[in-house]
């Protein structure tokens, strides 16, 4: 897949995510939970930012073989597509289920697709050459450290009653924040090895 195609694909996905967050609440009120619109809007912004980065950066920051990249992309897209569908189904089902044990099971339905996404990431890193492994692992370490520092600072501010954030929202955004920070860190780390 060419660089231009990827950039336009990311922009198209950003537009679709933005429309998915804006149109259903107006046409079908109550179809999506109140938080889904803002989440899809933020996701659209992240995709647009990724497209901007993709268009501005020099050649890809990974040295993996095309076959490995294709396998990784296929596995990751399937897992994230399943995650999106299961997440919406889970949110819808939670409105109609009352039993605590069943609510817990329904609430955890989106976790297995994310586990498959993580499996794809681990397989990609494991099967890459040593240079690519180093870039990936440095980026993961930097992302984990930065997000941990951010959450630690947030915890101190929450304890001091300077901010008041709902725990559920904070926990749900942890993984996407690590992924976003990892992507940005990977760009920075890869530049060092050019």
Short mmCIF file of C-alpha atoms in Angstrom, two decimals:
data_model
loop_
_atom_site.label_atom_id
_atom_site.label_comp_id
_atom_site.label_asym_id
_atom_site.label_seq_id
_atom_site.Cartn_x
_atom_site.Cartn_y
_atom_site.Cartn_z
CA UNK A 1 0.00 0.00 0.00
CA UNK A 2 1.47 3.33 -0.99
CA UNK A 3 2.11 6.17 1.39
CA UNK A 4 -0.46 8.39 -0.32
CA UNK A 5 -3.11 5.65 -0.14
CA UNK A 6 -2.47 5.18 3.58
CA UNK A 7 -2.73 8.92 4.22
CA UNK A 8 -6.01 9.19 2.31
CA UNK A 9 -7.29 6.04 4.05
CA UNK A 10 -6.59 7.57 7.45
CA UNK A 11 -8.34 10.79 6.41
CA UNK A 12 -11.35 8.84 5.15
CA UNK A 13 -11.50 6.90 8.43
CA UNK A 14 -11.31 10.19 10.33
CA UNK A 15 -14.25 11.60 8.38
CA UNK A 16 -16.27 8.40 8.90
CA UNK A 17 -15.53 8.39 12.65
CA UNK A 18 -16.53 12.05 12.88
CA UNK A 19 -19.77 11.38 11.00
CA UNK A 20 -20.48 8.31 13.15
CA UNK A 21 -20.18 10.52 16.22
CA UNK A 22 -22.29 13.36 14.84
CA UNK A 23 -25.04 11.86 12.68
CA UNK A 24 -26.60 8.96 14.70
CA UNK A 25 -27.36 11.08 17.79
CA UNK A 26 -29.32 13.51 15.60
CA UNK A 27 -31.12 10.94 13.43
CA UNK A 28 -31.66 8.22 16.05
CA UNK A 29 -31.61 9.72 19.55
CA UNK A 30 -30.79 7.13 22.19
CA UNK A 31 -29.08 4.73 19.76
CA UNK A 32 -25.63 5.50 21.17
CA UNK A 33 -24.74 6.41 24.74
CA UNK A 34 -24.07 10.10 25.45
CA UNK A 35 -20.30 9.56 25.64
CA UNK A 36 -20.05 7.83 22.22
CA UNK A 37 -20.26 11.05 20.19
CA UNK A 38 -17.37 12.80 21.94
CA UNK A 39 -15.30 9.59 21.93
CA UNK A 40 -15.79 9.14 18.18
CA UNK A 41 -14.97 12.82 17.63
CA UNK A 42 -11.69 12.44 19.58
CA UNK A 43 -10.95 9.26 17.62
CA UNK A 44 -11.55 11.20 14.38
CA UNK A 45 -9.11 13.88 15.53
CA UNK A 46 -6.48 11.23 16.36
CA UNK A 47 -6.91 9.66 12.91
CA UNK A 48 -6.64 13.06 11.23
CA UNK A 49 -3.48 13.79 13.24
CA UNK A 50 -2.08 10.39 12.21
CA UNK A 51 -2.82 11.18 8.56
CA UNK A 52 -1.09 14.54 8.93
CA UNK A 53 1.95 12.87 10.50
CA UNK A 54 1.94 10.15 7.86
CA UNK A 55 1.92 12.73 5.08
CA UNK A 56 4.71 14.83 6.61
CA UNK A 57 7.13 12.16 7.80
CA UNK A 58 9.88 10.63 5.72
CA UNK A 59 9.63 6.95 4.75
CA UNK A 60 7.99 4.54 7.22
CA UNK A 61 9.67 4.17 10.57
CA UNK A 62 9.82 0.43 10.43
CA UNK A 63 12.08 -1.98 8.65
CA UNK A 64 9.76 -4.99 8.82
CA UNK A 65 9.20 -7.04 5.70
CA UNK A 66 6.10 -6.27 3.63
CA UNK A 67 4.66 -9.72 4.46
CA UNK A 68 5.05 -9.13 8.19
CA UNK A 69 3.46 -5.68 7.89
CA UNK A 70 0.54 -7.12 5.91
CA UNK A 71 -0.05 -9.85 8.51
CA UNK A 72 0.16 -7.34 11.35
CA UNK A 73 -2.20 -4.90 9.63
CA UNK A 74 -4.71 -7.65 8.84
CA UNK A 75 -4.67 -9.06 12.39
CA UNK A 76 -4.84 -5.63 14.01
CA UNK A 77 -7.66 -4.35 11.80
CA UNK A 78 -9.72 -7.52 12.38
CA UNK A 79 -9.21 -7.27 16.14
CA UNK A 80 -10.05 -3.56 16.26
CA UNK A 81 -13.08 -4.02 14.02
CA UNK A 82 -14.33 -6.77 16.32
CA UNK A 83 -13.60 -4.55 19.31
CA UNK A 84 -15.69 -1.72 17.87
CA UNK A 85 -18.66 -3.98 17.16
CA UNK A 86 -18.46 -5.76 20.51
CA UNK A 87 -18.09 -2.45 22.37
CA UNK A 88 -21.29 -1.04 20.89
CA UNK A 89 -23.10 -4.35 21.53
CA UNK A 90 -21.83 -4.35 25.11
CA UNK A 91 -22.98 -0.77 25.74
CA UNK A 92 -26.40 -1.57 24.27
CA UNK A 93 -26.74 -4.79 26.29
CA UNK A 94 -25.75 -3.05 29.53
CA UNK A 95 -28.88 -0.91 29.21
CA UNK A 96 -31.06 -4.04 29.22
CA UNK A 97 -29.32 -6.36 31.69
CA UNK A 98 -29.91 -6.13 35.44
CA UNK A 99 -28.24 -9.20 37.02
CA UNK A 100 -24.81 -8.20 38.44
CA UNK A 101 -22.98 -11.33 37.24
CA UNK A 102 -24.39 -10.96 33.74
CA UNK A 103 -23.59 -7.21 33.73
CA UNK A 104 -19.98 -8.03 34.63
CA UNK A 105 -19.78 -10.55 31.78
CA UNK A 106 -21.32 -8.11 29.29
CA UNK A 107 -19.03 -5.27 30.47
CA UNK A 108 -15.97 -7.47 29.84
CA UNK A 109 -17.01 -8.54 26.32
CA UNK A 110 -14.71 -5.95 24.62
CA UNK A 111 -11.61 -7.31 26.40
CA UNK A 112 -10.97 -10.42 24.21
CA UNK A 113 -10.74 -8.42 20.94
CA UNK A 114 -8.20 -6.11 22.60
CA UNK A 115 -6.28 -9.20 23.73
CA UNK A 116 -6.15 -10.29 20.05
CA UNK A 117 -4.88 -6.82 19.10
CA UNK A 118 -2.15 -7.12 21.72
CA UNK A 119 -1.32 -10.58 20.39
CA UNK A 120 -0.88 -9.06 16.91
CA UNK A 121 1.43 -6.39 18.33
CA UNK A 122 3.53 -8.92 20.25
CA UNK A 123 3.80 -11.20 17.20
CA UNK A 124 4.87 -8.23 15.06
CA UNK A 125 7.60 -7.22 17.51
CA UNK A 126 8.74 -10.82 18.03
CA UNK A 127 9.01 -11.50 14.28
CA UNK A 128 10.75 -8.20 13.39
CA UNK A 129 14.50 -7.88 12.96
CA UNK A 130 16.65 -6.73 15.89
CA UNK A 131 16.72 -3.08 14.85
CA UNK A 132 12.94 -2.91 14.55
CA UNK A 133 12.55 -4.73 17.87
CA UNK A 134 14.76 -2.14 19.51
CA UNK A 135 12.73 0.74 18.04
CA UNK A 136 9.43 -0.86 19.09
CA UNK A 137 10.55 -1.72 22.61
CA UNK A 138 12.09 1.71 23.23
CA UNK A 139 8.86 3.32 22.06
CA UNK A 140 6.80 1.05 24.34
CA UNK A 141 9.07 1.90 27.31
CA UNK A 142 8.86 5.64 26.66
CA UNK A 143 5.06 5.52 26.21
CA UNK A 144 4.57 3.48 29.37
CA UNK A 145 6.79 5.80 31.39
CA UNK A 146 5.11 8.99 30.11
CA UNK A 147 1.56 7.73 30.62
CA UNK A 148 2.44 6.34 34.06
CA UNK A 149 3.88 9.72 35.02
CA UNK A 150 0.74 11.46 33.73
CA UNK A 151 -1.52 9.12 35.72
CA UNK A 152 0.63 9.52 38.84
CA UNK A 153 0.39 13.31 38.57
CA UNK A 154 -3.37 12.98 38.02
CA UNK A 155 -3.64 10.78 41.11
CA UNK A 156 -1.83 13.39 43.21
CA UNK A 157 -4.10 16.15 41.86
CA UNK A 158 -7.18 14.01 42.51
CA UNK A 159 -6.04 13.28 46.08
CA UNK A 160 -5.44 16.99 46.67
CA UNK A 161 -8.98 17.64 45.35
CA UNK A 162 -7.65 19.94 42.62
CA UNK A 163 -9.37 17.83 39.93
CA UNK A 164 -12.26 15.40 40.13
CA UNK A 165 -12.33 12.83 37.33
CA UNK A 166 -14.63 9.80 37.20
CA UNK A 167 -12.59 6.64 37.74
CA UNK A 168 -14.34 4.71 34.97
CA UNK A 169 -13.47 7.27 32.32
CA UNK A 170 -9.88 7.49 33.54
CA UNK A 171 -9.44 3.70 33.42
CA UNK A 172 -11.06 3.33 29.99
CA UNK A 173 -8.74 5.96 28.44
CA UNK A 174 -5.53 4.42 29.82
CA UNK A 175 -4.97 1.91 27.00
CA UNK A 176 -5.80 4.29 24.11
CA UNK A 177 -3.50 6.91 25.65
CA UNK A 178 -0.64 4.38 25.86
CA UNK A 179 -1.25 3.42 22.20
CA UNK A 180 -1.27 7.05 21.04
CA UNK A 181 1.86 7.90 23.04
CA UNK A 182 3.54 4.75 21.73
CA UNK A 183 2.87 5.82 18.13
CA UNK A 184 4.34 9.26 18.71
CA UNK A 185 7.33 7.85 20.62
CA UNK A 186 7.99 5.38 17.80
CA UNK A 187 8.32 8.24 15.31
CA UNK A 188 10.84 10.02 17.57
CA UNK A 189 12.84 6.86 18.36
CA UNK A 190 12.96 5.75 14.71
CA UNK A 191 14.47 9.08 13.67
CA UNK A 192 17.47 8.40 15.92
CA UNK A 193 18.30 5.25 13.93
CA UNK A 194 18.14 6.76 10.44
#
